Coordinates of C-alpha atoms in Angstrom, one line a residue:
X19 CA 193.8 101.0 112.1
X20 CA 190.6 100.2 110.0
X21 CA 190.5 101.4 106.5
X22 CA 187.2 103.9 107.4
X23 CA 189.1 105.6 110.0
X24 CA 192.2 105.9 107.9
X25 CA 189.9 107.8 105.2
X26 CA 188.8 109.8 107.5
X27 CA 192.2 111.0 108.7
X28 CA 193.0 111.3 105.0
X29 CA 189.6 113.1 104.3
X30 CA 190.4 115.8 107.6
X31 CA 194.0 116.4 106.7
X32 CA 192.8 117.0 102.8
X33 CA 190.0 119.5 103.9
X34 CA 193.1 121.0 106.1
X35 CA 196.0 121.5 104.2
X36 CA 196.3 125.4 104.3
X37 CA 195.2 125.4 108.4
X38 CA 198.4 122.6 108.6
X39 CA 200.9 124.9 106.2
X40 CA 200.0 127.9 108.3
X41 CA 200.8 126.4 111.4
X42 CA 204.3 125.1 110.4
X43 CA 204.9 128.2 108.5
X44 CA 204.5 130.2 111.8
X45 CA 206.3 127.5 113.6
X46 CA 208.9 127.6 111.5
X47 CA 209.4 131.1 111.1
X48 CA 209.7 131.2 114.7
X49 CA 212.4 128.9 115.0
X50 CA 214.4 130.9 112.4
X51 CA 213.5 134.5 114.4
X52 CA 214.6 132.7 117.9
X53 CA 217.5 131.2 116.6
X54 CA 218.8 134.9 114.6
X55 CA 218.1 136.8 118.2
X56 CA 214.9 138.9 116.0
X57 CA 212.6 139.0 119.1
X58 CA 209.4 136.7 118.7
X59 CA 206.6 136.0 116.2
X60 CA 204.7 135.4 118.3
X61 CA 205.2 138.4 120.3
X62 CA 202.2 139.9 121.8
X63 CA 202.7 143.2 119.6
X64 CA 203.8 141.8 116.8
X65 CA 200.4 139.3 116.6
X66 CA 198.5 142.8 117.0
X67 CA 200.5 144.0 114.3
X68 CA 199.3 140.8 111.8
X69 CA 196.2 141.8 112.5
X70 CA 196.1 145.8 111.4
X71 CA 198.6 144.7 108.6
X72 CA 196.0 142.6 107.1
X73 CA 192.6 143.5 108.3
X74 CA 192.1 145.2 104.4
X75 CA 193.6 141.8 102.8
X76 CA 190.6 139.6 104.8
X77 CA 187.9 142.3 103.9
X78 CA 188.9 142.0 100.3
X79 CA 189.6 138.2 100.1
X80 CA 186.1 137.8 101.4
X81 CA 184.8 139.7 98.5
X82 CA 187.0 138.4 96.2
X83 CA 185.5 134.8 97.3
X84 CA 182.1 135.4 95.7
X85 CA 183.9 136.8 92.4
X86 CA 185.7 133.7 92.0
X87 CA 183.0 131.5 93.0
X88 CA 181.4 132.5 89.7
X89 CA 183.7 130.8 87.1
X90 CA 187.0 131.8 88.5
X91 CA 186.8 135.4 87.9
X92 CA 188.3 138.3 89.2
X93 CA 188.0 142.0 90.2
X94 CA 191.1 144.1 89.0
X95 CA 189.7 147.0 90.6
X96 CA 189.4 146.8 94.1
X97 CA 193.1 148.6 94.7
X98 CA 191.7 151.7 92.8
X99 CA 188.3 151.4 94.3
X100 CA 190.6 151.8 97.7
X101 CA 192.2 154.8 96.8
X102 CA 188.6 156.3 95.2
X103 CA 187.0 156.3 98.4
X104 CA 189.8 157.0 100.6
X105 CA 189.9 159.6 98.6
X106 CA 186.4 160.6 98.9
X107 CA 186.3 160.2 102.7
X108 CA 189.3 162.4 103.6
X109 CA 187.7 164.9 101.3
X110 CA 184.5 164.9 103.1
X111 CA 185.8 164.7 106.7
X112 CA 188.7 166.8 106.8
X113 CA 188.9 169.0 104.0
X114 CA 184.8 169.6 104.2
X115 CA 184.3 169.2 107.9
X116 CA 181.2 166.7 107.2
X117 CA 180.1 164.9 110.0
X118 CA 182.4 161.2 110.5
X119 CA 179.3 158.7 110.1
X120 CA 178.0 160.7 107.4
X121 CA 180.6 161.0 105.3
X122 CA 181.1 156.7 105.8
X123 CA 177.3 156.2 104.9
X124 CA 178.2 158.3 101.3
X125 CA 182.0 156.1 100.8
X126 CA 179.9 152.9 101.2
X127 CA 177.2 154.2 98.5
X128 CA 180.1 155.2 96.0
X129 CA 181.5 151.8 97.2
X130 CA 178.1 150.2 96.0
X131 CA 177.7 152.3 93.2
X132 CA 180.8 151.1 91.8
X133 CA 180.4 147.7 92.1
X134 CA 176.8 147.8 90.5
X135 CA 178.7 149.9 87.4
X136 CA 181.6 147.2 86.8
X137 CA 178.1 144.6 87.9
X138 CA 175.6 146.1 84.9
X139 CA 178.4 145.4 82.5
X140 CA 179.7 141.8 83.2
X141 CA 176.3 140.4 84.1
X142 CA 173.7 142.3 81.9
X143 CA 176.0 143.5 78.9
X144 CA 178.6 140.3 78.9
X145 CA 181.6 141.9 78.6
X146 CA 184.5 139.8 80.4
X147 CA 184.9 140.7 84.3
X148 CA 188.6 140.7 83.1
X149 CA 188.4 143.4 80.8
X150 CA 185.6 145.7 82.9
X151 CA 187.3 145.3 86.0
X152 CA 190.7 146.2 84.4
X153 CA 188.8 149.4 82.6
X154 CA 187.8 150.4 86.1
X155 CA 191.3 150.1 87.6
X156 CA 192.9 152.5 84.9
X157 CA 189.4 154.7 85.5
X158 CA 188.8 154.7 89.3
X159 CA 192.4 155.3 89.6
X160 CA 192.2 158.2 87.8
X161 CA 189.3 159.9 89.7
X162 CA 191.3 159.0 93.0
X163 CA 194.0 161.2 91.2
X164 CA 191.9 164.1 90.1
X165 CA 189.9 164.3 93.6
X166 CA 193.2 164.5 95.5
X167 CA 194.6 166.6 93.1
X168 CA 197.6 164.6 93.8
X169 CA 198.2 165.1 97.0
X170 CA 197.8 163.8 100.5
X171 CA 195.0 164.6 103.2
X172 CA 196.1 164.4 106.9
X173 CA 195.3 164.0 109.3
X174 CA 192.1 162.3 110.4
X175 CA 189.9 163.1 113.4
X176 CA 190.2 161.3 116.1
X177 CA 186.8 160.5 116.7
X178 CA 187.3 158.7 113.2
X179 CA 190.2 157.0 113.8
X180 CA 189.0 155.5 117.0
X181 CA 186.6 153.5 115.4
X182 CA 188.9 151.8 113.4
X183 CA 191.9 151.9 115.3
X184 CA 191.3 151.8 119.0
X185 CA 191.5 148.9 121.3
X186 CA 188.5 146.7 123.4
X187 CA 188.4 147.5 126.6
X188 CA 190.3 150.4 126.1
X189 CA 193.7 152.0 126.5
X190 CA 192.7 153.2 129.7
X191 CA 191.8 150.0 131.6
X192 CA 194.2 148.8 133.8
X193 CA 196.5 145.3 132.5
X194 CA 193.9 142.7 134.7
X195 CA 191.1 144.2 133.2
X196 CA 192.5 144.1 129.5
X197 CA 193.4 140.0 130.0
X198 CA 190.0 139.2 131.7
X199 CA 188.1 140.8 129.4
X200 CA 189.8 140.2 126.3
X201 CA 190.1 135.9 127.7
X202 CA 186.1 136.3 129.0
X203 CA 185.3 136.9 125.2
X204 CA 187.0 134.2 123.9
X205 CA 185.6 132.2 125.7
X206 CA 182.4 132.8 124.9
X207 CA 183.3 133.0 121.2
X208 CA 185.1 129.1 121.4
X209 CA 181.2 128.1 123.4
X210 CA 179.7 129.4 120.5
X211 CA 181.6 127.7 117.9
X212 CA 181.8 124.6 119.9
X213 CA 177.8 124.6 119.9
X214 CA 176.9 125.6 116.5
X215 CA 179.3 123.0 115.0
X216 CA 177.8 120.3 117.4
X217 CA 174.1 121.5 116.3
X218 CA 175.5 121.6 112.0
X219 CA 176.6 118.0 113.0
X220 CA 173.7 116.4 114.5
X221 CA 171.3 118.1 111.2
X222 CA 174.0 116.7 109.1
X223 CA 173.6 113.4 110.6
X224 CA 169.8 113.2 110.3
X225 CA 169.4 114.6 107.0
X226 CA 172.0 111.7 106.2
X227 CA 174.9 114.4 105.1
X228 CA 178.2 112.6 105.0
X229 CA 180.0 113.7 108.4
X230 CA 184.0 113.4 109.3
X231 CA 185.0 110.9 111.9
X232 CA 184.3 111.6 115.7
X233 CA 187.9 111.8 116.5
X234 CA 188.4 114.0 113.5
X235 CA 185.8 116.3 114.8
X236 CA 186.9 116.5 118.0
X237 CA 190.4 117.2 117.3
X238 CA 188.8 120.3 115.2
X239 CA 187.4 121.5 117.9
X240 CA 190.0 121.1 120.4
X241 CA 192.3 122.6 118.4
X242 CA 190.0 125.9 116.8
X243 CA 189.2 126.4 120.4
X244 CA 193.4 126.4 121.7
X245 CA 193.9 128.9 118.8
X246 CA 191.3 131.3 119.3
X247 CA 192.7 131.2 123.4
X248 CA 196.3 131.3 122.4
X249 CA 195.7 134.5 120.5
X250 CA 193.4 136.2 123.2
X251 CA 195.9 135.6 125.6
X252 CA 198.7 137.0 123.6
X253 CA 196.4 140.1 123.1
X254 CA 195.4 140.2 126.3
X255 CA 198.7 140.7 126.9
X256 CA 199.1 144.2 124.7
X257 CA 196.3 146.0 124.4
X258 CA 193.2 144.0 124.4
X259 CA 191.3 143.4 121.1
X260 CA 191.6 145.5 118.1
X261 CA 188.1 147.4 116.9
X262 CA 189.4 145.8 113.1
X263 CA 189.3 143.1 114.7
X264 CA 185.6 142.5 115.5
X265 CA 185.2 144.5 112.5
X266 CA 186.2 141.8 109.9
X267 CA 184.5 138.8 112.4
X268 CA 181.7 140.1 112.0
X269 CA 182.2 140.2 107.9
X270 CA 183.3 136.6 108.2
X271 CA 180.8 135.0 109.5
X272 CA 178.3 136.7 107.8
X273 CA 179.6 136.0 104.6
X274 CA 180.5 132.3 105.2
X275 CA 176.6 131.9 106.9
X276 CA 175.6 133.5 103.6
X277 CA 177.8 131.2 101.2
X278 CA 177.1 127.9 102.8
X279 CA 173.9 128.5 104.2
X280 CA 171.5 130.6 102.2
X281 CA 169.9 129.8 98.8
X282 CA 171.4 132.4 97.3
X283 CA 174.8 131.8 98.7
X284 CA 174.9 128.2 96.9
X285 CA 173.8 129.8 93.5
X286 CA 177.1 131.4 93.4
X287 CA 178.9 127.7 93.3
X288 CA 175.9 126.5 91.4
X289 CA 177.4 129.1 88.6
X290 CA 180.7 128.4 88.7
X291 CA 179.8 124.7 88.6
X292 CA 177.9 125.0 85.6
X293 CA 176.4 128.2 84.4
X294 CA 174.7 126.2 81.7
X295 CA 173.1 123.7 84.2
X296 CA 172.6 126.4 86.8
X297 CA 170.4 128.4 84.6
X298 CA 169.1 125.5 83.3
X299 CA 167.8 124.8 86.9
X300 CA 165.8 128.2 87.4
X301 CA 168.8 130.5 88.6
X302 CA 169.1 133.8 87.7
X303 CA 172.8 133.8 86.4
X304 CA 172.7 137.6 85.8
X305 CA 171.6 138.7 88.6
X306 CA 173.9 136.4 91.0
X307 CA 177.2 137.9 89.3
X308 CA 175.6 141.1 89.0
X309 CA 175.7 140.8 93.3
X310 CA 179.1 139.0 92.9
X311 CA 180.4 142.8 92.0
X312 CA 178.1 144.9 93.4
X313 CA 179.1 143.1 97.1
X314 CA 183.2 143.8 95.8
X315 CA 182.5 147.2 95.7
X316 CA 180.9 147.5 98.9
X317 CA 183.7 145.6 100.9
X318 CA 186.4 147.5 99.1
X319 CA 184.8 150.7 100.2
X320 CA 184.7 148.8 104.1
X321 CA 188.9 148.2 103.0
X322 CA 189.1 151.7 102.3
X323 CA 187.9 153.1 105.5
X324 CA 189.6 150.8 107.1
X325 CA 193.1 151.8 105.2
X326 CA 192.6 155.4 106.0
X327 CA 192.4 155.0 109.3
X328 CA 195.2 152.8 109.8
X329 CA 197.9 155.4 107.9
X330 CA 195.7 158.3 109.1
X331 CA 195.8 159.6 105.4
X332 CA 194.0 159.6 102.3
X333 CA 196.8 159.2 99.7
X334 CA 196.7 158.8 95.9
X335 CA 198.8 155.9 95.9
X336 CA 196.2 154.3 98.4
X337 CA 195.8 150.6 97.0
X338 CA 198.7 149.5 95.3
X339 CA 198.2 146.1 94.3
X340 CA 195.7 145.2 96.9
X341 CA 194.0 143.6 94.3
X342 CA 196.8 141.1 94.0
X343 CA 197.0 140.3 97.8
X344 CA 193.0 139.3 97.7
X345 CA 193.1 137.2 94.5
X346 CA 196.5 135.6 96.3
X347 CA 194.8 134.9 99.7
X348 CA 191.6 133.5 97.7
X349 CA 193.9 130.7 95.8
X350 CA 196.0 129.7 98.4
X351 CA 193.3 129.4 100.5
X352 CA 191.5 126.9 98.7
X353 CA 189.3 128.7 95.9
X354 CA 189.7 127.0 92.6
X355 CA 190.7 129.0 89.5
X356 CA 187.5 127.5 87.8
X357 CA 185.0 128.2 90.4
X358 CA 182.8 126.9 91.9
X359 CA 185.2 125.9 95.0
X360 CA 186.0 127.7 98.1
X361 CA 185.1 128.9 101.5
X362 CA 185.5 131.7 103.5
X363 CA 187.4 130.4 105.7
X364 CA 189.6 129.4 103.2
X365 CA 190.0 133.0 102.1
X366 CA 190.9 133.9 105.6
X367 CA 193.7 131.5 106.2
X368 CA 195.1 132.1 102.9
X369 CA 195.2 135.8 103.7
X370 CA 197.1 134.9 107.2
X371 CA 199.2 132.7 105.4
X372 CA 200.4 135.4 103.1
X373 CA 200.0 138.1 106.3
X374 CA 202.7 135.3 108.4
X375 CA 205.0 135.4 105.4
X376 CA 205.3 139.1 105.1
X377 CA 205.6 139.4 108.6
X378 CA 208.1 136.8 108.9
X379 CA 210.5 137.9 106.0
X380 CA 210.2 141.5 107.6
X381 CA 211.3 140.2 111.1
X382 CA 214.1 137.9 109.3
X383 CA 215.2 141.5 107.4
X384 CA 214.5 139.6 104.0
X385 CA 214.5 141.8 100.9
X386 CA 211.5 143.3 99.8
X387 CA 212.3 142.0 96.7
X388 CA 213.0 138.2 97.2
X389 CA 209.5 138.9 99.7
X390 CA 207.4 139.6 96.3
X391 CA 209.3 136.5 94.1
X392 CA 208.5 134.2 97.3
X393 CA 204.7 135.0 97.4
X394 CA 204.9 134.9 93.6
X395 CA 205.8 131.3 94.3
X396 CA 203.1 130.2 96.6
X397 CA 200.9 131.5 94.4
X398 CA 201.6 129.8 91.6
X399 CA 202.5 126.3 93.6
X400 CA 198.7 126.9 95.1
X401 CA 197.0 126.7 91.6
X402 CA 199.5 124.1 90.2
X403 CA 198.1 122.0 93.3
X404 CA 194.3 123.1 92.2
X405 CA 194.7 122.3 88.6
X406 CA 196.6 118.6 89.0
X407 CA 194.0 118.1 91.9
X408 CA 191.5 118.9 89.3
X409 CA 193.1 116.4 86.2
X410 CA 193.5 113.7 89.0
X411 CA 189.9 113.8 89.4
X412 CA 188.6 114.0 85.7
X413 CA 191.3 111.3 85.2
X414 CA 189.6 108.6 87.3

């Protein structure tokens, strides 16, 4: 094997560590749930069931992303912010009667107003993120508390529910119907993918980008592809595809088109980079992290609609350490605790990854508490691996 091509399977593996860990985490949690007699992980309910569990992590994490692009900081909010507008919304649509879509335009404007609030402070006054975002998780909390008086508002209409919570092609189509449809659109989504990263390629090539091997990119390919069918047929299977599903694809592609290709995308790793330099270089470094938490509050009013409609409530308690299970997915996806490094799709996985090992632990009738010291330690063993990564680097 020649040295380049030995690099280059170095190079592939590096850029996927966390896609490689997930896969023999689920592997291996699978082997342990067959060999206890605990059903399947990979049963064709239970992958459903990943998916509603963490549709509000991925929405959050994506979020989060941008926040920690910056310089490595946080929101401490977003749990609150949850509860706020879950709040809000069953207020408005069951208490009030307002009209469903209505009531979700006003959640998403007290989602953006919120985030612009925390935003005016961290990027126009200076104040810390840290200490603003923490002042708006006592504070938002407390609203959530005084709106709901307390107590709990169920249930939800269905006509709101069922945009959240209901299947594609729908409970009513008959089993054939649910498999071709729900196989038919994968499909189509691995030809997309196949082409657009065949197009990125052949610009990266010309503009004289540095590329991975052929084999390398192939075997992405191939294998992005088998996933994305493997998990169409297994929903195929239950119901068809969930509506949170195609909810948060289509907020995860927009926001990783946005980060890696729009102007304004690379200014927020241009800040966390070097704020000095990035400024320096024309960029408005106030009003990128002023959109950095304007765009948290919008997509934890998105996690909040979302959260309502999968418990069917609007509860005070909505939210409880959400914030933790974003910042999590975000580090053990990749993000660096400096900023400046990460990916969406980073994010994702990381959220999956923690997603599998709830899941998992669950299935395996693991204590909740040795569940929380477990995630604790991937945590910190994902930002141990950042930070050596980081002196190895600085070192050479």
């Amino acid at each position: 094997m020649s040295t380049t091509t030995s690099l280059s399977i170095k190079n592939a593996l590096k850029k996927n560590t966390m896609l490689i860990a997930l896969v023999l985490v689920m592997l291996l949690f699978q082997l342990l749930i067959l060999a206890t007699d605990h059903g399947s992980l990979f049963a064709p309910s239970n992958i459903t069931n990943i998916i509603n569990q963490n549709s509000y992590v991925v929405i959050l994490a994506t979020g989060m992303l941008l926040c920690i692009l910056t310089g490595g900081n946080i929101d401490l909010s977003v749990g609150s912010i949850v509860a706020l507008v879950g709040a809000i919304g069953g207020t408005l649509i069951v208490n009030l009667h307002w009209n469903v879509y209505l009531s979700i335009l006003i959640c998403l404007l007290f989602g953006i107003l919120i985030g612009a609030f925390h935003g005016v402070w961290i990027a126009y006054v200076h104040i810390p993120p840290f200490i603003v975002t923490l002042a708006g998780m006592l504070l938002w909390r407390g609203v959530a508390l005084i709106v709901l008086n307390g107590m709990t508002i169920s249930p939800l209409p269905d006509n709101y529910l069922v945009l959240f919570s209901s299947y594609f092609p729908g409970e009513k189509a008959t089993a054939a119907m649910i498999m071709t449809v729900t196989m038919s659109i994968a499909v189509i989504c691995c030809i997309v993918f196949l082409a657009s990263q065949i197009i990125s390629r052949t610009r990266k090539r010309k503009k004289g980008y540095e590329i991975s091997s052929s084999a390398a990119f192939i075997i992405r390919l191939i294998l992005v592809s088998a996933v994305v069918l493997f998990i169409a047929y297994l929903l195929g299977q239950h119901k068809g595809i969930p509506a949170i599903l195609i909810i948060i694809s289509v907020i995860v592609l927009a926001y990783a088109y946005y980060t890696q290709n729009t102007v304004p995308g690379r200014y927020l790793y241009a800040l966390g980079g070097n704020m000095k330099a990035a400024k320096l270089s024309g960029v408005n470094t106030d009003n990128v992290m002023f959109f950095a938490y304007t765009n948290m509050g919008f997509l934890s009013a998105i996690a909040a609609l979302v959260c309502v409609a999968r418990f069917n409530s609007a509860a005070p308690t909505a939210g409880n350490m959400y914030e933790m299970d974003a910042i999590g997915s975000c580090f053990v996806g990749g993000a660096s605790a400096y900023g400046g490094t990460g990916t969406v799709g980073g994010a994702v996985i990381g959220a999956i990854f923690m997603g599998v090992l709830n899941n998992g632990m669950s299935i395996l009738g693991v204590d909740a508490n040795w569940q929380k010291a477990v995630k604790g330690l991937v945590l910190l063993a994902a930002v141990i691996f950042d930070v050596v990564s980081k002196q190895k680097k600085a070192s050479k």
